[in-house]
Amino acid sequence: IPTEEPEDEPPSREEQAGSRLSTWDRDTAGGNKSNGAVSKETEGDGQRDGEEAEPPVPSSKARKKKKKRKPKKTPAEETLHEAQSPWCWWRGLECEALGYTELMVAFLSCFNLFRNLNPENELKRYFGARAVLGDQRPRQRQRQYIYSTWLTTPKNTWPRYSRTGMAMKLLETRGGAMHFTFEHHREYQQVQFKFLDAVESMDPNNIVLLLQMNPYHVDSLLQLSDMCRMQEDQEMARDLIERALYSLERTFHPVFSLTRGISRLDYRRPAFFLALFKHLMFLEKRGCPRTALEFCKLILNLDPENDPLCVLLLIDFLSLRARKYSFLTCFFEEWESHRNLSQLPNFAFSVPLAYFFLSQQEECLEQERGQAREKAARLIQLALVMFPSVLMPLLDRCSVQPDARVASHPFFGLNAQISQPPALNQLTSLYVGRTYSLWKDLGVMAWLETNVHEVLRMVDARDPLVEERKTRYQSAPRNIYRHIILSEIKEATAALPLEVTSQPVMGFDPLPPLDSIISYTRPER
């Protein structure tokens, strides 16, 4: 029997979770529900890709085998691998075989892997572990034990955690999904009363004093984070949001799952939704779009039917920023029949842009690139016909001057922007203000110009596609207003109606639902 080689460092929790998930994925994709099925071994060392090596058989001729490290994949290879992965099992499913909600769960839950929720892993891929961690590694071995969580990494500078009086309760199991809510016990209610008094006093110092006594009160952390952000203290604002997420995760129910896609949460207690949304906004600004995309999927998973923060207006932008073009196109194809995503300007323009980027990837086959190019042209022309008011503001933000024919044509002129409903104006302003930087590329602009001229030819020829165009907009629902307020994009905020801008907006609960939970009453002062 050969002598044992020294073991490597124990794997991190993200690697352990990823290993368990990938093993489950292989069993599921192969239809193996028992734990005894073994496929044929490949020639050579008889080991499949991603499978652990079997222990050496005792023999006099046994030799040591060194483990080979797999080369890192390029972003393009990762995209191709993702499209061919067993995780894409939903491609062959029919909507009739699965219910609408079950289909959405199947699509979103596959990607919410724990290792993708840690921004340090994304930064390591960009800059290397040494640049990200620096001299932190030796210190981590000597630090005291800290409760391990998935959403954030606890810091040594944070106060010692103590129970806040908040707990998560399982309400019911319905339609294959488990519905949860947060409960406020008596001690949390007392702190909440003090917090509301501090907010009414209009003095931030009162909230600071309250946090000194109750360092993990969630609403105080959310409100103070907004104040720090307004004072340009981004680091402190981000730290407070992470502490709020840590406090909320400590109250999770034992069966509440972040990745299985069957856990639902009621927005009438909005703290967890808001903390996740604000955290992903900080991640995107920090340069971690892939991690922000995973948090966006997580928010959508909590309530995919109602989408209380309307993250459908954001998921396309994060997918493009993270270069997850295949995910965006698959997402659009699966959800279009149920949610009419093509009626949203952000999907109408972002999906053809994703197909255009796919057509530019040299790693793809020429036939696949040609198909992506055709789809991109067809969908961008449809988007320009459906939403002509997007073009001129988009060119203006990109500092591009249109040619004489486009500038003088009434189809894309000022009348297209004036005649559109206010709700559509809010969505187009939001999309242009958020994604204009993705359109600045010279290749993208040349592709857009070609299709704009093709649309003008269709308009002049009275093409049936132009004559039959319809947009269904009356008034925007409350979740869109809430999304615009949280996004803080000035073009969209300026387009909000008076009934929204005239009421006070609090960072810990902007535009609360009309049926908010009032489970306890403040005592009279």
Coordinates of C-alpha atoms in Angstrom, one line a residue:
I1 CA 0.0 0.0 0.0
P2 CA 1.5 3.3 -1.0
T3 CA 2.1 5.9 1.7
E4 CA -0.5 8.6 2.0
E5 CA 0.3 12.0 0.5
P6 CA -0.2 15.1 2.7
E7 CA -3.7 16.4 2.4
D8 CA -4.5 19.8 0.9
E9 CA -6.1 22.6 2.9
P10 CA -9.8 21.9 3.8
P11 CA -12.2 23.2 1.2
S12 CA -14.1 26.4 1.9
R13 CA -17.8 26.3 2.5
E14 CA -18.6 27.6 -1.0
E15 CA -16.5 24.8 -2.5
Q16 CA -18.2 22.2 -0.3
A17 CA -21.7 23.5 -1.2
G18 CA -20.8 23.6 -4.9
S19 CA -19.4 20.1 -4.7
R20 CA -22.6 18.8 -3.1
L21 CA -24.8 20.6 -5.6
S22 CA -22.8 19.4 -8.6
T23 CA -23.0 15.8 -7.4
W24 CA -26.8 16.1 -7.0
D25 CA -26.9 17.7 -10.5
R26 CA -25.1 14.8 -12.1
D27 CA -27.4 12.3 -10.4
T28 CA -30.5 14.2 -11.4
A29 CA -29.4 14.8 -15.0
G30 CA -28.7 11.1 -15.5
G31 CA -32.0 10.0 -14.0
N32 CA -30.2 8.3 -11.2
K33 CA -32.4 8.6 -8.1
S34 CA -30.8 5.7 -6.3
N35 CA -27.3 5.8 -4.9
G36 CA -25.9 2.8 -6.6
A37 CA -25.8 3.5 -10.3
V38 CA -22.4 3.8 -12.0
S39 CA -21.9 4.6 -15.6
K40 CA -19.2 3.1 -17.9
E41 CA -15.8 4.3 -17.2
T42 CA -13.9 6.2 -19.9
E43 CA -10.7 4.9 -21.3
G44 CA -7.5 6.0 -19.6
D45 CA -7.8 6.5 -15.9
G46 CA -11.5 5.5 -15.8
Q47 CA -12.6 8.8 -14.3
R48 CA -15.3 11.1 -15.4
D49 CA -15.0 14.8 -15.5
G50 CA -15.8 16.3 -12.1
E51 CA -15.8 12.9 -10.4
E52 CA -13.6 12.1 -7.4
A53 CA -10.8 9.6 -8.0
E54 CA -11.3 6.1 -6.5
P55 CA -8.8 5.1 -3.8
P56 CA -5.9 3.0 -5.2
V57 CA -6.3 -0.8 -5.1
P58 CA -3.7 -2.4 -2.9
S59 CA -1.0 -3.9 -5.2
S60 CA 2.7 -4.2 -5.4
K61 CA 2.6 -2.2 -8.6
A62 CA 0.5 0.5 -7.3
R63 CA 1.8 4.0 -8.1
K64 CA 1.1 7.4 -6.7
K65 CA -1.2 9.5 -8.9
K66 CA -0.9 13.2 -8.7
K67 CA -4.1 15.3 -9.1
K68 CA -4.1 17.5 -12.1
R69 CA -5.5 21.0 -11.8
K70 CA -8.1 21.9 -14.4
P71 CA -7.3 25.0 -16.4
K72 CA -9.5 28.1 -15.7
K73 CA -12.2 28.7 -18.3
T74 CA -12.5 32.0 -20.2
P75 CA -15.8 33.9 -19.8
A76 CA -16.8 32.8 -23.3
E77 CA -16.2 29.1 -22.4
E78 CA -18.2 29.6 -19.2
T79 CA -21.1 30.9 -21.2
L80 CA -20.9 27.9 -23.6
H81 CA -20.6 25.5 -20.7
E82 CA -23.6 27.1 -18.9
A83 CA -25.7 26.6 -22.1
Q84 CA -24.7 23.0 -22.3
S85 CA -24.8 22.2 -18.6
P86 CA -27.3 19.7 -17.1
W87 CA -28.6 22.7 -15.2
C88 CA -30.4 23.7 -18.4
W89 CA -32.8 20.8 -18.1
W90 CA -35.7 23.3 -18.3
R91 CA -35.1 23.7 -22.1
G92 CA -37.0 20.5 -23.0
L93 CA -39.9 21.0 -20.7
E94 CA -43.3 22.1 -21.8
C95 CA -45.3 24.7 -19.8
E96 CA -48.2 22.4 -19.6
A97 CA -46.1 19.7 -17.9
L98 CA -45.1 22.1 -15.1
G99 CA -47.3 24.8 -13.6
Y100 CA -46.3 28.4 -14.2
T101 CA -44.9 28.9 -10.7
E102 CA -43.1 25.6 -10.8
L103 CA -41.5 26.5 -14.1
M104 CA -40.2 29.8 -12.8
V105 CA -38.9 28.0 -9.7
A106 CA -37.0 25.5 -11.8
F107 CA -35.4 28.2 -13.9
L108 CA -34.2 30.5 -11.1
S109 CA -33.3 28.0 -8.4
C110 CA -30.7 26.3 -10.6
F111 CA -28.4 29.3 -10.6
N112 CA -28.5 30.4 -7.0
L113 CA -25.4 28.6 -5.9
F114 CA -23.8 29.7 -2.6
R115 CA -20.4 30.3 -4.1
N116 CA -21.9 33.0 -6.4
L117 CA -23.3 35.0 -3.5
N118 CA -19.8 35.9 -2.2
P119 CA -18.4 39.0 -4.0
E120 CA -14.9 38.1 -3.0
N121 CA -15.0 35.0 -5.3
E122 CA -15.9 37.3 -8.2
L123 CA -13.2 39.8 -7.3
K124 CA -10.7 36.9 -7.1
R125 CA -11.5 35.9 -10.6
Y126 CA -10.9 39.4 -11.9
F127 CA -7.8 40.4 -9.8
G128 CA -6.5 37.2 -8.2
A129 CA -6.6 36.1 -4.6
R130 CA -3.5 37.9 -3.5
A131 CA -4.8 41.3 -4.7
V132 CA -8.2 40.8 -3.0
L133 CA -7.1 39.2 0.3
G134 CA -3.7 40.8 0.7
D135 CA -2.4 40.0 4.2
Q136 CA -5.7 38.8 5.6
R137 CA -5.0 35.1 5.3
P138 CA -2.6 34.8 8.3
R139 CA -4.9 36.8 10.5
Q140 CA -8.0 34.7 9.7
R141 CA -6.5 31.6 11.3
Q142 CA -6.0 33.5 14.6
R143 CA -9.3 35.3 14.8
Q144 CA -12.1 34.2 17.1
Y145 CA -15.0 32.0 16.0
I146 CA -17.8 33.9 14.2
Y147 CA -21.1 32.5 13.2
S148 CA -20.9 31.4 9.5
T149 CA -23.5 32.9 7.1
W150 CA -24.1 32.8 3.4
L151 CA -25.3 36.3 2.5
T152 CA -22.5 38.2 4.1
T153 CA -19.2 37.7 5.8
P154 CA -19.2 38.9 9.5
K155 CA -16.5 41.4 10.4
N156 CA -14.4 41.5 13.5
T157 CA -15.3 45.2 13.8
W158 CA -19.1 44.5 14.2
P159 CA -20.6 44.5 17.7
R160 CA -21.3 41.2 19.4
Y161 CA -24.5 39.7 18.1
S162 CA -27.4 39.2 20.5
R163 CA -31.0 38.2 19.7
T164 CA -33.1 41.0 18.5
G165 CA -36.6 39.6 19.1
M166 CA -37.3 39.0 15.5
A167 CA -38.0 35.4 14.2
M168 CA -39.1 33.8 11.0
K169 CA -42.3 31.7 11.1
L170 CA -43.5 29.1 8.6
L171 CA -47.1 30.1 7.7
E172 CA -48.1 27.3 5.3
T173 CA -47.1 25.0 2.5
R174 CA -49.1 25.6 -0.6
G175 CA -48.6 24.5 -4.2
G176 CA -45.2 22.9 -3.5
A177 CA -43.9 26.2 -1.9
M178 CA -43.3 27.1 1.7
H179 CA -44.6 30.5 2.8
F180 CA -42.8 32.4 5.6
T181 CA -43.0 35.7 7.4
F182 CA -41.1 37.6 10.0
E183 CA -42.5 37.9 13.5
H184 CA -41.7 40.8 15.9
H185 CA -41.6 39.6 19.5
R186 CA -42.2 42.0 22.4
E187 CA -38.6 43.1 22.9
Y188 CA -38.4 44.0 19.1
Q189 CA -41.6 45.9 19.3
Q190 CA -40.3 48.1 22.1
V191 CA -37.2 48.9 20.0
Q192 CA -39.4 49.5 17.0
F193 CA -41.4 52.1 18.9
K194 CA -38.2 54.0 19.8
F195 CA -37.1 53.8 16.2
L196 CA -40.3 55.4 14.9
D197 CA -39.9 58.1 17.4
A198 CA -36.4 58.7 16.3
V199 CA -37.5 59.0 12.7
E200 CA -40.2 61.5 13.5
S201 CA -37.7 63.6 15.4
M202 CA -35.8 64.2 12.1
D203 CA -32.5 63.9 14.0
P204 CA -30.1 61.2 12.7
N205 CA -28.2 61.2 16.0
N206 CA -31.2 59.6 17.7
I207 CA -31.0 56.6 15.3
V208 CA -27.2 56.4 16.0
L209 CA -27.9 56.3 19.8
L210 CA -30.6 53.7 19.2
L211 CA -28.1 51.5 17.3
Q212 CA -25.5 51.8 20.0
M213 CA -28.0 50.2 22.4
N214 CA -29.5 47.8 19.8
P215 CA -26.7 47.3 17.1
Y216 CA -28.7 44.7 15.0
H217 CA -32.1 46.5 14.8
V218 CA -32.8 46.1 11.0
D219 CA -34.9 49.1 10.3
S220 CA -32.4 51.4 12.1
L221 CA -29.6 49.9 10.0
L222 CA -31.5 50.5 6.7
Q223 CA -32.4 54.1 7.6
L224 CA -28.9 55.0 8.8
S225 CA -27.4 53.5 5.7
D226 CA -29.5 55.8 3.5
M227 CA -28.3 58.8 5.6
C228 CA -24.6 57.7 5.2
R229 CA -25.1 57.3 1.4
M230 CA -26.5 60.8 1.1
Q231 CA -23.4 62.1 3.0
E232 CA -21.2 60.3 0.5
D233 CA -20.0 57.8 3.1
Q234 CA -20.4 54.8 0.8
E235 CA -18.3 52.4 2.8
M236 CA -20.3 52.9 6.0
A237 CA -23.6 52.7 4.1
R238 CA -22.6 49.4 2.6
D239 CA -21.3 48.0 6.0
L240 CA -24.7 48.8 7.6
I241 CA -26.6 47.0 4.9
E242 CA -24.4 43.9 5.3
R243 CA -24.9 44.0 9.1
A244 CA -28.7 44.1 8.5
L245 CA -28.5 41.1 6.2
Y246 CA -26.4 39.3 8.9
S247 CA -29.0 40.1 11.5
L248 CA -31.9 38.8 9.3
E249 CA -30.0 35.6 8.3
R250 CA -29.5 34.8 12.0
T251 CA -33.4 34.6 12.3
F252 CA -34.0 32.2 9.4
H253 CA -36.3 29.3 9.9
P254 CA -34.5 25.9 9.8
V255 CA -36.3 24.8 6.6
F256 CA -36.0 28.2 4.9
S257 CA -33.8 27.7 1.8
L258 CA -32.0 30.3 -0.3
T259 CA -31.3 28.0 -3.2
R260 CA -34.1 25.4 -3.6
G261 CA -36.5 28.0 -5.0
I262 CA -39.5 26.9 -2.9
S263 CA -39.3 29.4 -0.1
R264 CA -41.7 32.4 -0.3
L265 CA -41.7 35.5 1.8
D266 CA -44.4 38.1 2.4
Y267 CA -43.4 41.6 1.4
R268 CA -45.7 43.1 3.9
R269 CA -42.7 42.8 6.2
P270 CA -40.2 44.2 3.7
A271 CA -36.9 44.4 5.6
F272 CA -35.3 41.4 3.9
F273 CA -36.4 42.4 0.4
L274 CA -35.0 45.9 0.9
A275 CA -31.7 44.8 2.4
L276 CA -31.1 42.4 -0.5
F277 CA -32.0 45.1 -3.1
K278 CA -29.7 47.7 -1.5
H279 CA -26.9 45.1 -1.1
L280 CA -27.1 44.2 -4.8
M281 CA -27.0 47.9 -5.8
F282 CA -23.8 48.3 -3.8
L283 CA -22.3 45.1 -5.4
E284 CA -23.0 46.4 -8.9
K285 CA -21.3 49.7 -8.1
R286 CA -18.4 47.8 -6.6
G287 CA -17.8 46.0 -9.9
C288 CA -19.4 42.6 -9.0
P289 CA -22.2 42.3 -11.5
R290 CA -22.3 38.5 -11.4
T291 CA -22.8 38.5 -7.6
A292 CA -25.4 41.2 -8.0
L293 CA -27.2 39.1 -10.6
E294 CA -27.4 36.2 -8.2
F295 CA -28.9 38.4 -5.5
C296 CA -31.4 39.7 -8.0
K297 CA -32.5 36.1 -8.8
L298 CA -32.8 35.5 -5.1
I299 CA -35.2 38.5 -4.7
L300 CA -37.3 37.3 -7.6
N301 CA -37.4 33.8 -6.1
L302 CA -38.9 35.1 -2.8
D303 CA -42.1 36.2 -4.6
P304 CA -42.0 35.5 -8.4
E305 CA -45.7 36.1 -8.8
N306 CA -45.9 39.6 -7.4
D307 CA -42.3 40.8 -7.7
P308 CA -42.8 43.5 -5.1
L309 CA -39.5 45.4 -6.0
C310 CA -40.0 44.8 -9.7
V311 CA -36.5 43.3 -10.2
L312 CA -37.6 42.3 -13.7
L313 CA -36.7 45.8 -14.7
L314 CA -33.1 45.2 -13.5
I315 CA -32.2 41.6 -14.2
D316 CA -31.6 42.2 -17.9
F317 CA -29.0 45.0 -17.1
L318 CA -27.2 42.8 -14.6
S319 CA -27.1 39.9 -17.0
L320 CA -25.5 42.1 -19.7
R321 CA -23.0 43.6 -17.2
A322 CA -22.1 40.1 -16.1
R323 CA -21.9 38.9 -19.7
K324 CA -24.4 36.1 -19.0
Y325 CA -26.0 36.5 -22.4
S326 CA -27.2 32.9 -22.7
F327 CA -29.0 33.2 -19.3
L328 CA -30.8 36.4 -20.5
T329 CA -32.0 34.9 -23.7
C330 CA -33.2 31.6 -22.1
F331 CA -34.9 33.6 -19.3
F332 CA -36.7 35.7 -21.9
E333 CA -37.8 32.7 -23.9
E334 CA -39.2 30.9 -20.9
W335 CA -41.0 33.8 -19.3
E336 CA -42.3 35.6 -22.4
S337 CA -45.4 33.4 -22.8
H338 CA -46.5 34.0 -19.2
R339 CA -45.4 37.6 -18.4
N340 CA -45.3 39.3 -21.8
L341 CA -41.7 40.5 -21.2
S342 CA -41.5 41.9 -24.7
Q343 CA -44.0 44.6 -23.5
L344 CA -41.3 46.0 -21.2
P345 CA -38.8 48.3 -22.9
N346 CA -35.8 46.9 -21.0
F347 CA -36.4 43.4 -22.3
A348 CA -37.4 44.6 -25.8
F349 CA -33.9 46.2 -26.2
S350 CA -31.7 44.2 -23.9
V351 CA -32.5 40.7 -25.4
P352 CA -31.5 41.7 -29.0
L353 CA -28.4 43.3 -27.5
A354 CA -27.6 40.0 -25.8
Y355 CA -28.0 38.1 -29.1
F356 CA -25.7 40.6 -30.8
F357 CA -23.0 40.0 -28.2
L358 CA -23.4 36.3 -28.7
S359 CA -23.0 36.7 -32.4
Q360 CA -19.7 38.4 -31.8
Q361 CA -18.2 35.5 -29.8
E362 CA -15.5 33.8 -31.8
E363 CA -15.8 30.6 -29.7
C364 CA -19.3 29.9 -31.1
L365 CA -19.8 28.0 -34.3
E366 CA -20.4 30.0 -37.4
Q367 CA -24.0 28.7 -37.7
E368 CA -24.8 29.6 -34.1
R369 CA -23.4 33.1 -34.7
G370 CA -25.4 33.5 -37.8
Q371 CA -28.6 32.5 -36.0
A372 CA -27.9 34.9 -33.1
R373 CA -27.2 37.7 -35.7
E374 CA -30.6 37.1 -37.4
K375 CA -32.5 37.0 -34.1
A376 CA -30.7 40.2 -32.9
A377 CA -31.7 42.1 -36.1
R378 CA -35.3 40.9 -35.9
L379 CA -35.8 41.7 -32.3
I380 CA -34.1 45.1 -32.3
Q381 CA -36.3 46.2 -35.2
L382 CA -39.4 45.0 -33.3
A383 CA -38.2 47.0 -30.3
L384 CA -37.7 50.2 -32.3
V385 CA -41.2 49.8 -33.8
M386 CA -42.8 49.1 -30.4
F387 CA -40.9 51.8 -28.5
P388 CA -39.7 54.5 -30.9
S389 CA -39.4 57.0 -28.0
V390 CA -36.3 55.2 -26.7
L391 CA -34.0 55.9 -29.6
M392 CA -33.4 59.7 -29.3
P393 CA -32.8 59.8 -25.5
L394 CA -30.5 56.8 -25.8
L395 CA -28.4 58.5 -28.5
D396 CA -28.4 61.7 -26.5
R397 CA -27.0 60.0 -23.4
C398 CA -24.4 58.2 -25.6
S399 CA -23.4 61.6 -27.1
V400 CA -24.2 60.4 -30.6
Q401 CA -25.6 62.7 -33.2
P402 CA -28.1 61.0 -35.5
D403 CA -27.9 61.5 -39.2
A404 CA -30.3 63.9 -41.1
R405 CA -32.7 61.2 -42.2
V406 CA -33.2 59.9 -38.6
A407 CA -33.3 63.3 -37.0
S408 CA -36.0 64.7 -39.4
H409 CA -38.2 61.6 -39.5
P410 CA -41.4 62.0 -37.5
F411 CA -41.5 58.4 -36.4
F412 CA -38.5 58.9 -34.0
G413 CA -39.2 62.6 -33.5
L414 CA -40.3 64.6 -30.5
N415 CA -43.9 63.5 -31.1
A416 CA -43.0 59.9 -30.2
Q417 CA -42.0 61.0 -26.7
I418 CA -44.8 63.4 -26.1
S419 CA -47.6 61.0 -27.2
Q420 CA -46.5 58.1 -25.1
P421 CA -48.4 57.3 -21.8
P422 CA -46.8 58.5 -18.6
A423 CA -46.2 54.9 -17.4
L424 CA -44.3 54.1 -20.5
N425 CA -42.3 57.3 -20.2
Q426 CA -41.2 56.2 -16.7
L427 CA -40.0 52.8 -18.0
T428 CA -38.1 54.2 -21.0
S429 CA -36.4 56.9 -18.8
L430 CA -35.4 54.2 -16.4
Y431 CA -34.0 52.0 -19.1
V432 CA -32.0 54.7 -20.8
G433 CA -30.6 56.1 -17.6
R434 CA -29.5 52.7 -16.4
T435 CA -28.1 51.0 -19.5
Y436 CA -26.9 53.7 -21.9
S437 CA -23.3 52.8 -21.1
L438 CA -23.8 49.4 -22.7
W439 CA -24.7 51.0 -26.0
K440 CA -21.7 53.2 -26.3
D441 CA -19.6 50.6 -28.0
L442 CA -18.8 51.5 -31.7
G443 CA -19.8 48.1 -33.0
V444 CA -23.1 48.2 -31.1
M445 CA -23.8 51.7 -32.5
A446 CA -23.0 50.6 -36.1
W447 CA -25.4 47.7 -35.7
L448 CA -28.1 49.9 -34.2
E449 CA -27.8 52.4 -37.0
T450 CA -28.2 49.7 -39.7
N451 CA -31.4 48.5 -38.0
V452 CA -32.8 52.0 -37.5
H453 CA -32.6 52.7 -41.2
E454 CA -34.3 49.4 -41.9
V455 CA -37.1 50.4 -39.5
L456 CA -37.5 53.7 -41.3
R457 CA -37.8 51.8 -44.6
M458 CA -40.5 49.7 -43.1
V459 CA -42.4 52.8 -41.8
D460 CA -42.2 54.5 -45.2
A461 CA -43.4 51.3 -46.9
R462 CA -46.3 51.0 -44.4
D463 CA -45.3 47.5 -43.3
P464 CA -48.0 45.6 -41.5
L465 CA -45.7 45.2 -38.5
V466 CA -45.6 49.0 -38.0
E467 CA -49.3 49.5 -38.6
E468 CA -50.4 46.8 -36.1
R469 CA -48.1 47.8 -33.2
K470 CA -49.7 48.1 -29.8
T471 CA -48.5 49.0 -26.4
R472 CA -50.6 48.3 -23.3
Y473 CA -49.9 51.0 -20.8
Q474 CA -52.4 52.8 -18.6
S475 CA -50.9 53.4 -15.2
A476 CA -47.8 51.9 -13.5
P477 CA -48.4 49.5 -10.6
R478 CA -47.0 50.3 -7.2
N479 CA -44.0 48.0 -7.4
I480 CA -42.7 49.9 -10.4
Y481 CA -42.8 53.2 -8.5
R482 CA -41.1 51.5 -5.6
H483 CA -38.3 50.2 -8.0
I484 CA -37.8 53.7 -9.5
I485 CA -37.5 55.2 -6.0
L486 CA -34.9 52.6 -4.9
S487 CA -32.9 52.8 -8.1
E488 CA -32.4 56.6 -7.8
I489 CA -32.0 57.2 -11.5
K490 CA -32.8 60.9 -11.9
E491 CA -34.4 60.6 -15.4
A492 CA -37.0 58.1 -14.1
T493 CA -37.5 59.8 -10.7
A494 CA -38.3 63.1 -12.5
A495 CA -41.1 61.2 -14.4
L496 CA -42.9 60.0 -11.3
P497 CA -46.5 61.2 -10.8
L498 CA -47.3 63.8 -8.2
E499 CA -49.3 61.3 -6.0
V500 CA -46.0 59.5 -5.4
T501 CA -43.6 62.4 -5.0
S502 CA -45.9 64.3 -2.7
Q503 CA -45.9 61.6 0.1
P504 CA -42.9 61.0 2.4
V505 CA -40.6 58.1 1.4
M506 CA -38.7 56.3 4.2
G507 CA -35.7 54.2 3.4
F508 CA -36.8 51.3 5.7
D509 CA -40.2 51.0 3.9
P510 CA -40.6 53.0 0.7
L511 CA -44.2 53.0 -0.6
P512 CA -45.5 50.3 1.7
P513 CA -48.2 48.0 0.4
L514 CA -51.8 49.1 0.8
D515 CA -52.5 46.0 2.8
S516 CA -49.4 46.3 5.1
I517 CA -49.3 44.2 8.3
I518 CA -50.1 46.2 11.4
S519 CA -49.7 43.5 14.1
Y520 CA -49.2 45.9 17.0
T521 CA -50.0 49.5 17.8
R522 CA -47.7 52.2 19.1
P523 CA -48.7 53.6 22.5
E524 CA -49.9 57.2 22.5
R525 CA -47.2 59.7 23.4

